[in-house]
PDB file of C-alpha atoms in Angstrom:
ATOM      1  CA  MET A  30     101.022 171.214  48.958  1.00  0.00           C
ATOM      2  CA  ALA A  31      99.592 167.629  50.219  1.00  0.00           C
ATOM      3  CA  VAL A  32     103.004 165.478  50.673  1.00  0.00           C
ATOM      4  CA  LYS A  33     102.842 161.595  50.602  1.00  0.00           C
ATOM      5  CA  ILE A  34     104.855 159.048  51.831  1.00  0.00           C
ATOM      6  CA  ARG A  35     104.907 156.329  49.385  1.00  0.00           C
ATOM      7  CA  LEU A  36     106.803 153.604  46.604  1.00  0.00           C
ATOM      8  CA  LYS A  37     108.720 154.256  43.808  1.00  0.00           C
ATOM      9  CA  ARG A  38     108.288 150.701  41.671  1.00  0.00           C
ATOM     10  CA  LEU A  39     111.715 149.979  40.286  1.00  0.00           C
ATOM     11  CA  GLY A  40     112.540 146.827  38.202  1.00  0.00           C
ATOM     12  CA  LYS A  41     111.829 144.914  35.481  1.00  0.00           C
ATOM     13  CA  LYS A  42     108.406 142.571  35.031  1.00  0.00           C
ATOM     14  CA  PHE A  43     107.852 140.462  38.116  1.00  0.00           C
ATOM     15  CA  ALA A  44     110.694 141.551  39.924  1.00  0.00           C
ATOM     16  CA  PRO A  45     110.144 144.297  41.559  1.00  0.00           C
ATOM     17  CA  TYR A  46     112.125 146.566  43.898  1.00  0.00           C
ATOM     18  CA  TYR A  47     110.539 149.928  45.186  1.00  0.00           C
ATOM     19  CA  ARG A  48     112.608 153.343  46.442  1.00  0.00           C
ATOM     20  CA  ILE A  49     110.326 154.466  49.981  1.00  0.00           C
ATOM     21  CA  VAL A  50     109.931 158.595  48.438  1.00  0.00           C
ATOM     22  CA  VAL A  51     108.737 161.697  49.447  1.00  0.00           C
ATOM     23  CA  ALA A  52     106.437 163.265  47.041  1.00  0.00           C
ATOM     24  CA  ASP A  53     103.609 165.674  46.004  1.00  0.00           C
ATOM     25  CA  SER A  54     100.411 164.118  46.063  1.00  0.00           C
ATOM     26  CA  ARG A  55      99.438 165.103  43.315  1.00  0.00           C
ATOM     27  CA  THR A  56     102.680 163.558  40.813  1.00  0.00           C
ATOM     28  CA  LYS A  57     103.013 160.603  38.598  1.00  0.00           C
ATOM     29  CA  ARG A  58     103.411 156.978  40.720  1.00  0.00           C
ATOM     30  CA  ASP A  59     107.056 156.679  39.001  1.00  0.00           C
ATOM     31  CA  GLY A  60     107.706 161.158  39.308  1.00  0.00           C
ATOM     32  CA  ARG A  61     109.733 163.827  41.027  1.00  0.00           C
ATOM     33  CA  VAL A  62     109.771 163.038  44.400  1.00  0.00           C
ATOM     34  CA  ILE A  63     110.879 165.281  47.162  1.00  0.00           C
ATOM     35  CA  GLU A  64     113.073 163.401  48.667  1.00  0.00           C
ATOM     36  CA  GLU A  65     114.338 159.445  49.068  1.00  0.00           C
ATOM     37  CA  ILE A  66     114.344 158.384  52.199  1.00  0.00           C
ATOM     38  CA  GLY A  67     114.084 154.374  51.358  1.00  0.00           C
ATOM     39  CA  LYS A  68     114.537 151.048  50.178  1.00  0.00           C
ATOM     40  CA  TYR A  69     112.154 148.202  49.640  1.00  0.00           C
ATOM     41  CA  HIS A  70     113.036 144.448  48.270  1.00  0.00           C
ATOM     42  CA  PRO A  71     109.808 142.753  48.554  1.00  0.00           C
ATOM     43  CA  THR A  72     111.130 140.357  46.676  1.00  0.00           C
ATOM     44  CA  GLU A  73     114.073 138.495  48.564  1.00  0.00           C
ATOM     45  CA  ASN A  74     113.965 136.640  51.047  1.00  0.00           C
ATOM     46  CA  PRO A  75     113.314 137.477  53.903  1.00  0.00           C
ATOM     47  CA  SER A  76     112.176 140.906  52.179  1.00  0.00           C
ATOM     48  CA  PHE A  77     114.541 143.500  52.709  1.00  0.00           C
ATOM     49  CA  ILE A  78     113.736 147.288  54.204  1.00  0.00           C
ATOM     50  CA  GLU A  79     116.624 150.042  54.504  1.00  0.00           C
ATOM     51  CA  VAL A  80     114.197 153.600  56.154  1.00  0.00           C
ATOM     52  CA  ASP A  81     116.416 156.781  56.790  1.00  0.00           C
ATOM     53  CA  SER A  82     114.494 156.694  60.223  1.00  0.00           C
ATOM     54  CA  ASP A  83     115.821 160.716  60.882  1.00  0.00           C
ATOM     55  CA  ARG A  84     114.502 161.820  57.908  1.00  0.00           C
ATOM     56  CA  ALA A  85     111.030 159.737  58.303  1.00  0.00           C
ATOM     57  CA  GLN A  86     110.962 161.116  60.942  1.00  0.00           C
ATOM     58  CA  TYR A  87     111.081 164.699  60.035  1.00  0.00           C
ATOM     59  CA  TRP A  88     108.728 164.086  57.096  1.00  0.00           C
ATOM     60  CA  LEU A  89     106.005 162.718  59.449  1.00  0.00           C
ATOM     61  CA  SER A  90     106.213 166.054  61.798  1.00  0.00           C
ATOM     62  CA  VAL A  91     105.098 168.360  58.419  1.00  0.00           C
ATOM     63  CA  GLY A  92     102.617 166.554  57.809  1.00  0.00           C
ATOM     64  CA  ALA A  93     103.525 164.230  55.394  1.00  0.00           C
ATOM     65  CA  GLN A  94     100.808 161.086  55.476  1.00  0.00           C
ATOM     66  CA  PRO A  95     102.276 157.335  53.867  1.00  0.00           C
ATOM     67  CA  THR A  96     100.350 155.062  51.905  1.00  0.00           C
ATOM     68  CA  GLU A  97      98.944 151.896  53.670  1.00  0.00           C
ATOM     69  CA  GLN A  98     101.918 150.306  52.132  1.00  0.00           C
ATOM     70  CA  VAL A  99     104.459 152.790  54.224  1.00  0.00           C
ATOM     71  CA  LEU A 100     103.276 152.601  56.878  1.00  0.00           C
ATOM     72  CA  ALA A 101     103.060 148.793  57.171  1.00  0.00           C
ATOM     73  CA  ILE A 102     106.326 149.235  56.060  1.00  0.00           C
ATOM     74  CA  LEU A 103     107.120 151.883  59.071  1.00  0.00           C
ATOM     75  CA  LYS A 104     105.731 150.191  61.669  1.00  0.00           C
ATOM     76  CA  LEU A 105     107.895 147.053  60.749  1.00  0.00           C
ATOM     77  CA  THR A 106     111.078 149.839  60.910  1.00  0.00           C
ATOM     78  CA  GLY A 107     109.619 150.975  64.247  1.00  0.00           C
ATOM     79  CA  ASP A 108     108.896 154.708  62.704  1.00  0.00           C
ATOM     80  CA  TRP A 109     105.796 155.252  63.348  1.00  0.00           C
ATOM     81  CA  GLY A 110     105.474 153.717  66.881  1.00  0.00           C
ATOM     82  CA  THR A 111     108.064 157.180  67.800  1.00  0.00           C
ATOM     83  CA  PHE A 112     106.092 159.429  66.506  1.00  0.00           C
ATOM     84  CA  LYS A 113     103.303 158.425  67.947  1.00  0.00           C
ATOM     85  CA  GLY A 114     105.273 158.590  71.331  1.00  0.00           C
ATOM     86  CA  ASP A 115     105.919 154.781  71.605  1.00  0.00           C
ATOM     87  CA  LYS A 116     109.561 154.349  73.459  1.00  0.00           C
ATOM     88  CA  ASN A 117     109.971 151.354  73.367  1.00  0.00           C
ATOM     89  CA  ALA A 118     109.352 151.524  69.687  1.00  0.00           C
ATOM     90  CA  VAL A 119     111.682 148.704  68.024  1.00  0.00           C
ATOM     91  CA  SER A 120     112.514 147.631  64.598  1.00  0.00           C
ATOM     92  CA  THR A 121     111.223 144.364  63.956  1.00  0.00           C
ATOM     93  CA  VAL A 122     112.636 143.779  60.711  1.00  0.00           C
ATOM     94  CA  LYS A 123     114.617 140.446  60.157  1.00  0.00           C
ATOM     95  CA  ALA A 124     118.183 140.592  58.310  1.00  0.00           C
ATOM     96  CA  PRO A 125     119.229 138.190  56.571  1.00  0.00           C
ATOM     97  CA  GLU A 126     121.396 135.238  57.142  1.00  0.00           C
ATOM     98  CA  GLY A 127     124.603 135.161  55.757  1.00  0.00           C
ATOM     99  CA  LYS A 128     125.620 133.035  52.665  1.00  0.00           C
ATOM    100  CA  VAL A 129     127.270 128.622  53.512  1.00  0.00           C
ATOM    101  CA  GLU A 130     130.022 129.012  52.843  1.00  0.00           C
ATOM    102  CA  PHE A 131     131.054 125.604  50.495  1.00  0.00           C
ATOM    103  CA  THR A 132     133.265 123.662  51.824  1.00  0.00           C
ATOM    104  CA  VAL A 133     135.108 120.763  49.016  1.00  0.00           C
ATOM    105  CA  ASP A 134     134.839 117.218  49.997  1.00  0.00           C
ATOM    106  CA  GLU A 135     138.367 115.840  50.752  1.00  0.00           C
ATOM    107  CA  GLN A 136     137.497 112.218  50.985  1.00  0.00           C
ATOM    108  CA  LYS A 137     136.650 112.402  47.570  1.00  0.00           C
ATOM    109  CA  LYS A 138     139.064 112.676  44.368  1.00  0.00           C
ATOM    110  CA  THR A 139     139.328 114.794  42.063  1.00  0.00           C
ATOM    111  CA  VAL A 140     137.786 114.195  38.808  1.00  0.00           C
ATOM    112  CA  LEU A 141     139.232 116.851  36.912  1.00  0.00           C
ATOM    113  CA  LYS A 142     143.174 117.236  34.965  1.00  0.00           C
ATOM    114  CA  PRO A 143     144.487 120.725  36.369  1.00  0.00           C
ATOM    115  CA  LYS A 144     144.330 122.572  32.816  1.00  0.00           C
ATOM    116  CA  ALA A 145     148.658 123.093  33.148  1.00  0.00           C
ATOM    117  CA  GLU A 146     148.904 119.417  33.012  1.00  0.00           C
ATOM    118  CA  LYS A 147     146.398 119.178  30.021  1.00  0.00           C
ATOM    119  CA  LYS A 148     148.702 122.348  28.500  1.00  0.00           C
ATOM    120  CA  ALA A 149     151.913 120.093  29.191  1.00  0.00           C
ATOM    121  CA  GLU A 150     151.022 116.972  27.779  1.00  0.00           C
ATOM    122  CA  GLU A 151     149.201 118.434  24.618  1.00  0.00           C
ATOM    123  CA  ALA A 152     152.216 120.907  23.690  1.00  0.00           C
ATOM    124  CA  PRO A 153     155.015 117.695  23.145  1.00  0.00           C
ATOM    125  CA  ALA A 154     152.410 116.467  20.607  1.00  0.00           C
ATOM    126  CA  ALA A 155     151.768 119.285  19.225  1.00  0.00           C
ATOM    127  CA  ALA A 156     155.329 119.699  18.244  1.00  0.00           C
ATOM    128  CA  GLU A 157     155.662 115.687  17.163  1.00  0.00           C
ATOM    129  CA  ALA A 158     153.332 116.847  14.777  1.00  0.00           C
ATOM    130  CA  PRO A 159     154.404 119.489  12.308  1.00  0.00           C
ATOM    131  CA  ALA A 160     157.645 117.720  12.593  1.00  0.00           C
ATOM    132  CA  GLU A 161     156.107 114.650  10.678  1.00  0.00           C
ATOM    133  CA  GLU A 162     154.850 116.738   8.286  1.00  0.00           C
ATOM    134  CA  ALA A 163     158.082 118.745   7.453  1.00  0.00           C
ATOM    135  CA  PRO A 164     160.079 116.286   5.457  1.00  0.00           C
ATOM    136  CA  ALA A 165     157.083 115.284   3.818  1.00  0.00           C
ATOM    137  CA  GLU A 166     156.131 118.295   2.868  1.00  0.00           C
ATOM    138  CA  GLU A 167     159.800 119.332   1.438  1.00  0.00           C
ATOM    139  CA  ALA A 168     159.954 116.217  -0.719  1.00  0.00           C
ATOM    140  CA  ALA A 169     155.968 116.988  -2.612  1.00  0.00           C
ATOM    141  CA  ALA A 170     157.996 120.074  -3.116  1.00  0.00           C
ATOM    142  CA  ASP A 171     161.364 118.396  -3.916  1.00  0.00           C
ATOM    143  CA  GLU A 172     158.854 115.784  -7.388  1.00  0.00           C
ATOM    144  CA  THR A 173     157.385 119.182  -8.638  1.00  0.00           C
ATOM    145  CA  ALA A 174     160.659 120.344  -9.131  1.00  0.00           C
ATOM    146  CA  THR A 175     162.399 117.789 -11.030  1.00  0.00           C
ATOM    147  CA  ASP A 176     158.949 117.358 -13.102  1.00  0.00           C
ATOM    148  CA  GLY A 177     159.217 120.375 -13.461  1.00  0.00           C
ATOM    149  CA  ASP A 178     163.556 120.584 -14.709  1.00  0.00           C
ATOM    150  CA  GLN A 179     162.362 117.591 -16.914  1.00  0.00           C
ATOM    151  CA  ALA A 180     159.613 119.604 -18.904  1.00  0.00           C
TER     152      ALA A 180
END
């Protein structure tokens, strides 16, 4: 059985990401796999590459053939050099930089009022409005009641 180490495509249109898998060479690209040994996200900057080195070394040692794309990834991670016997093989994969924390400029004055203050201002105004409407409704009800008695 010919075994290949290749990429299995996941994601959606125009947003691919891949799993590095070990599969029989006769299976479909996204078909059944023997083992997943890594991840590759080319759309991130820098590209995210993660390979389980022990499993990659094992599969290379038992004769699995990497595809061109996977061979390039294995060279970046240093696994191909290690397999070929290079003692100085080192991973050259760039780690993503951490996100910069947002800081507020304290010299500028805030324009928005906190929600608690807005609700506190609206509550007394809302309480006054129904109180004003209630006497008017009672007066209208009294007039209709007196009109009905006269007829």
